[in-house]
């Protein structure tokens, strides 16, 4: 039997301690499955004295993760510190240059530096794997780069941020306040160190950019993702959407249009009865549509200690078995630079307006929409006190530029009390 694969773990927070627990719990099983075993030789974190609830006494300690990446007794570095640059990037680059494999959960780093790091890994003949960086415990990178590799991918979409889905579904279920639910998500270890990265849609956009690369054979183009977070979603939108048969999700969509790659991360309405509509809590779901396979749906826990460590260790097992694949499913040097789609696909929209309660107000809104070629599919005016009437409209398919023009006119009109809210309805 070959020598065990020797791991150096940089970062001992939520994910790092989960990885230690898996290695300590499943040592024999990992040996059986890899035919050589997996062992931890060294670890690194900021504070050596911190009680992390796991026994680290058998492992060498490094204060500096870059020094850990240089150690002769480490074959594979697991980077679970986080941060797009700084120690995470320095540790990853050092390891790859030293001919060591790297497994990371760090979507921020890969979204910004994925192309350069993939080229570095492939030039050095080592693996750079990141299953844990996208949708936590769901093996979606593996699905795209292996199981679905024979398909032309038409669309990848999904809910990829556990914190946001947790906030939206708990708010809907309990009527609880946004800020309180966010605090719960932080306490449960789902949220990023800076939770505005979660609620602002940036974390999920990092993940979408990585999936786009693997799906469409393009270089990671994070700057090409149109991003909108969930901060402006109000309980009333969640309730009104439910009333119309929808649920609000922070949804990522990537598709190759005739004029280029469309990548969007934004709150969307999806049918309440659809698999995406039924997602609760921290659960993630990724839907992949391929030309031969049709639609496939992947669901599972998107964050937290166990699921994320599980994904990291899945990559470690592959590497221990000798599998070294191109980082984004094809050689990094062959990935095309993404051409960005300028238009994006048309969609139905949910509009929530607050209108002066007087004759002709609704007609004014309908006239403005009609002038922009936007047809109304459904409409509801809710019972109200006072002078402002809440009106919810579902439009037929329209393009976003026309809609923005109409929204601008409605906002400026004398019938609108507050600027209308518009949320895309995604066909799923
Ligand atoms: P975390 O709980 O904040 O842990 C970060 C760890 O990195 C800590 O142990 C910290 O040390 C260590 N660290 C930070 N800076 C360091 C430095 N300069 N040198 C050495 N160690 C350093 O973070 P996490 O939740 O485990 O997340 C880690 C990574 O996984 C991030 O990239 C995150 O985006 C990603 N991820 C997390 C989840 C999740 O559910 N949490 C899911 C998927 C992906 P101390 O403990 O001493 O402070
Ligand atoms: N903060 C992320 C989330 C962790 O909430 O989904 C998993 O990437």
Short mmCIF file of N, CA and C in Angstrom, two decimals, residues 2 5 33-36 38 75-76 96 99-103 121-122 124-131 139 141-147 149 311-329:
data_model
loop_
_atom_site.label_atom_id
_atom_site.label_comp_id
_atom_site.label_asym_id
_atom_site.label_seq_id
_atom_site.Cartn_x
_atom_site.Cartn_y
_atom_site.Cartn_z
N UNK A 2 0.46 2.32 -0.76
CA UNK A 2 1.26 3.55 -0.80
C UNK A 2 1.24 4.26 0.56
N UNK A 5 -1.66 9.99 2.31
CA UNK A 5 -1.61 11.38 1.84
C UNK A 5 -1.57 12.28 3.07
N UNK A 33 -11.06 3.35 1.36
CA UNK A 33 -11.57 3.95 0.12
C UNK A 33 -10.47 4.53 -0.76
N UNK A 34 -9.36 4.94 -0.17
CA UNK A 34 -8.30 5.54 -0.99
C UNK A 34 -7.19 4.54 -1.27
N UNK A 35 -7.15 3.46 -0.49
CA UNK A 35 -6.10 2.46 -0.64
C UNK A 35 -4.77 2.91 -0.09
N UNK A 36 -4.73 4.06 0.58
CA UNK A 36 -3.45 4.53 1.13
C UNK A 36 -3.61 5.28 2.46
N UNK A 38 -5.29 8.72 4.77
CA UNK A 38 -5.18 10.18 4.79
C UNK A 38 -4.83 10.57 6.21
N UNK A 75 1.68 16.97 1.82
CA UNK A 75 1.49 16.72 0.38
C UNK A 75 0.35 17.57 -0.18
N UNK A 76 -0.60 17.89 0.69
CA UNK A 76 -1.81 18.57 0.23
C UNK A 76 -2.18 19.63 1.27
N UNK A 96 1.05 25.51 -4.37
CA UNK A 96 1.03 25.07 -5.78
C UNK A 96 2.42 25.14 -6.39
N UNK A 99 4.57 22.33 -5.65
CA UNK A 99 4.13 21.04 -6.18
C UNK A 99 3.20 20.29 -5.24
N UNK A 100 2.48 21.05 -4.39
CA UNK A 100 1.52 20.40 -3.48
C UNK A 100 0.09 20.68 -3.98
N UNK A 101 -0.76 19.70 -3.81
CA UNK A 101 -2.17 19.88 -4.16
C UNK A 101 -2.81 20.85 -3.16
N UNK A 102 -3.85 21.54 -3.62
CA UNK A 102 -4.60 22.43 -2.73
C UNK A 102 -6.09 22.12 -2.85
N UNK A 103 -6.75 22.03 -1.69
CA UNK A 103 -8.22 21.96 -1.65
C UNK A 103 -8.68 23.17 -0.85
N UNK A 121 -1.66 25.85 -10.93
CA UNK A 121 -1.81 24.44 -10.52
C UNK A 121 -1.47 23.52 -11.70
N UNK A 122 -2.05 23.83 -12.86
CA UNK A 122 -1.86 22.94 -14.01
C UNK A 122 -0.41 22.98 -14.50
N UNK A 124 2.08 23.21 -12.63
CA UNK A 124 2.87 22.43 -11.68
C UNK A 124 2.39 20.98 -11.55
N UNK A 125 1.41 20.63 -12.35
CA UNK A 125 0.94 19.24 -12.37
C UNK A 125 0.24 18.80 -11.09
N UNK A 126 -0.38 19.76 -10.39
CA UNK A 126 -1.08 19.39 -9.15
C UNK A 126 -2.55 19.79 -9.23
N UNK A 127 -3.31 19.28 -8.29
CA UNK A 127 -4.75 19.55 -8.28
C UNK A 127 -5.06 20.80 -7.47
N UNK A 128 -6.05 21.56 -7.95
CA UNK A 128 -6.65 22.64 -7.17
C UNK A 128 -8.14 22.36 -7.18
N UNK A 129 -8.68 21.99 -6.03
CA UNK A 129 -10.09 21.57 -6.00
C UNK A 129 -10.88 22.47 -5.06
N UNK A 130 -12.20 22.61 -5.32
CA UNK A 130 -12.99 23.63 -4.61
C UNK A 130 -14.46 23.24 -4.47
N UNK A 131 -14.73 21.94 -4.36
CA UNK A 131 -16.14 21.52 -4.25
C UNK A 131 -16.86 22.27 -3.13
N UNK A 139 -22.33 18.00 -4.21
CA UNK A 139 -21.20 17.79 -5.13
C UNK A 139 -21.48 18.32 -6.55
N UNK A 141 -19.76 20.72 -8.34
CA UNK A 141 -18.61 20.91 -9.23
C UNK A 141 -18.28 19.58 -9.90
N UNK A 142 -18.32 18.54 -9.10
CA UNK A 142 -18.08 17.19 -9.61
C UNK A 142 -19.14 16.83 -10.67
N UNK A 143 -20.38 17.19 -10.39
CA UNK A 143 -21.45 16.88 -11.35
C UNK A 143 -21.19 17.57 -12.68
N UNK A 144 -20.83 18.84 -12.63
CA UNK A 144 -20.61 19.59 -13.88
C UNK A 144 -19.37 19.13 -14.63
N UNK A 145 -18.27 18.90 -13.88
CA UNK A 145 -17.00 18.61 -14.55
C UNK A 145 -16.83 17.12 -14.86
N UNK A 146 -17.66 16.27 -14.24
CA UNK A 146 -17.52 14.83 -14.51
C UNK A 146 -18.83 14.24 -15.06
N UNK A 147 -19.83 14.12 -14.19
CA UNK A 147 -21.05 13.39 -14.59
C UNK A 147 -21.76 13.99 -15.79
N UNK A 149 -20.28 16.01 -18.06
CA UNK A 149 -19.24 16.57 -18.95
C UNK A 149 -19.52 16.35 -20.43
N UNK A 311 -17.57 18.15 1.78
CA UNK A 311 -17.18 18.47 0.40
C UNK A 311 -15.66 18.58 0.27
N UNK A 312 -15.00 19.18 1.25
CA UNK A 312 -13.53 19.29 1.22
C UNK A 312 -12.93 17.88 1.17
N UNK A 313 -13.44 17.02 2.03
CA UNK A 313 -12.84 15.68 2.13
C UNK A 313 -13.16 14.82 0.90
N UNK A 314 -14.27 15.10 0.23
CA UNK A 314 -14.54 14.40 -1.04
C UNK A 314 -13.43 14.69 -2.04
N UNK A 315 -13.02 15.95 -2.10
CA UNK A 315 -11.91 16.33 -2.99
C UNK A 315 -10.60 15.66 -2.54
N UNK A 316 -10.38 15.62 -1.23
CA UNK A 316 -9.14 15.01 -0.72
C UNK A 316 -9.10 13.52 -1.11
N UNK A 317 -10.22 12.86 -1.01
CA UNK A 317 -10.27 11.43 -1.36
C UNK A 317 -9.93 11.23 -2.84
N UNK A 318 -10.49 12.08 -3.70
CA UNK A 318 -10.17 11.99 -5.14
C UNK A 318 -8.67 12.12 -5.36
N UNK A 319 -8.07 13.09 -4.71
CA UNK A 319 -6.63 13.33 -4.91
C UNK A 319 -5.82 12.16 -4.35
N UNK A 320 -6.25 11.65 -3.21
CA UNK A 320 -5.55 10.49 -2.63
C UNK A 320 -5.62 9.28 -3.58
N UNK A 321 -6.69 9.20 -4.35
CA UNK A 321 -6.84 8.10 -5.33
C UNK A 321 -6.02 8.37 -6.60
N UNK A 322 -5.43 9.55 -6.69
CA UNK A 322 -4.56 9.85 -7.84
C UNK A 322 -5.23 10.67 -8.92
N UNK A 323 -6.44 11.18 -8.65
CA UNK A 323 -7.16 11.93 -9.68
C UNK A 323 -6.71 13.40 -9.68
N UNK A 324 -6.09 13.82 -10.76
CA UNK A 324 -5.73 15.24 -10.92
C UNK A 324 -6.36 15.71 -12.21
N UNK A 325 -7.39 16.58 -12.07
CA UNK A 325 -8.15 17.01 -13.26
C UNK A 325 -7.94 18.50 -13.50
N UNK A 326 -8.23 18.96 -14.72
CA UNK A 326 -8.20 20.41 -14.94
C UNK A 326 -9.16 21.09 -13.95
N UNK A 327 -8.77 22.25 -13.47
CA UNK A 327 -9.51 22.90 -12.37
C UNK A 327 -10.95 23.21 -12.76
N UNK A 328 -11.15 23.76 -13.97
CA UNK A 328 -12.50 24.12 -14.38
C UNK A 328 -13.05 23.19 -15.47
N UNK A 329 -12.58 21.94 -15.44
CA UNK A 329 -13.17 20.93 -16.33
C UNK A 329 -12.49 20.81 -17.68
#
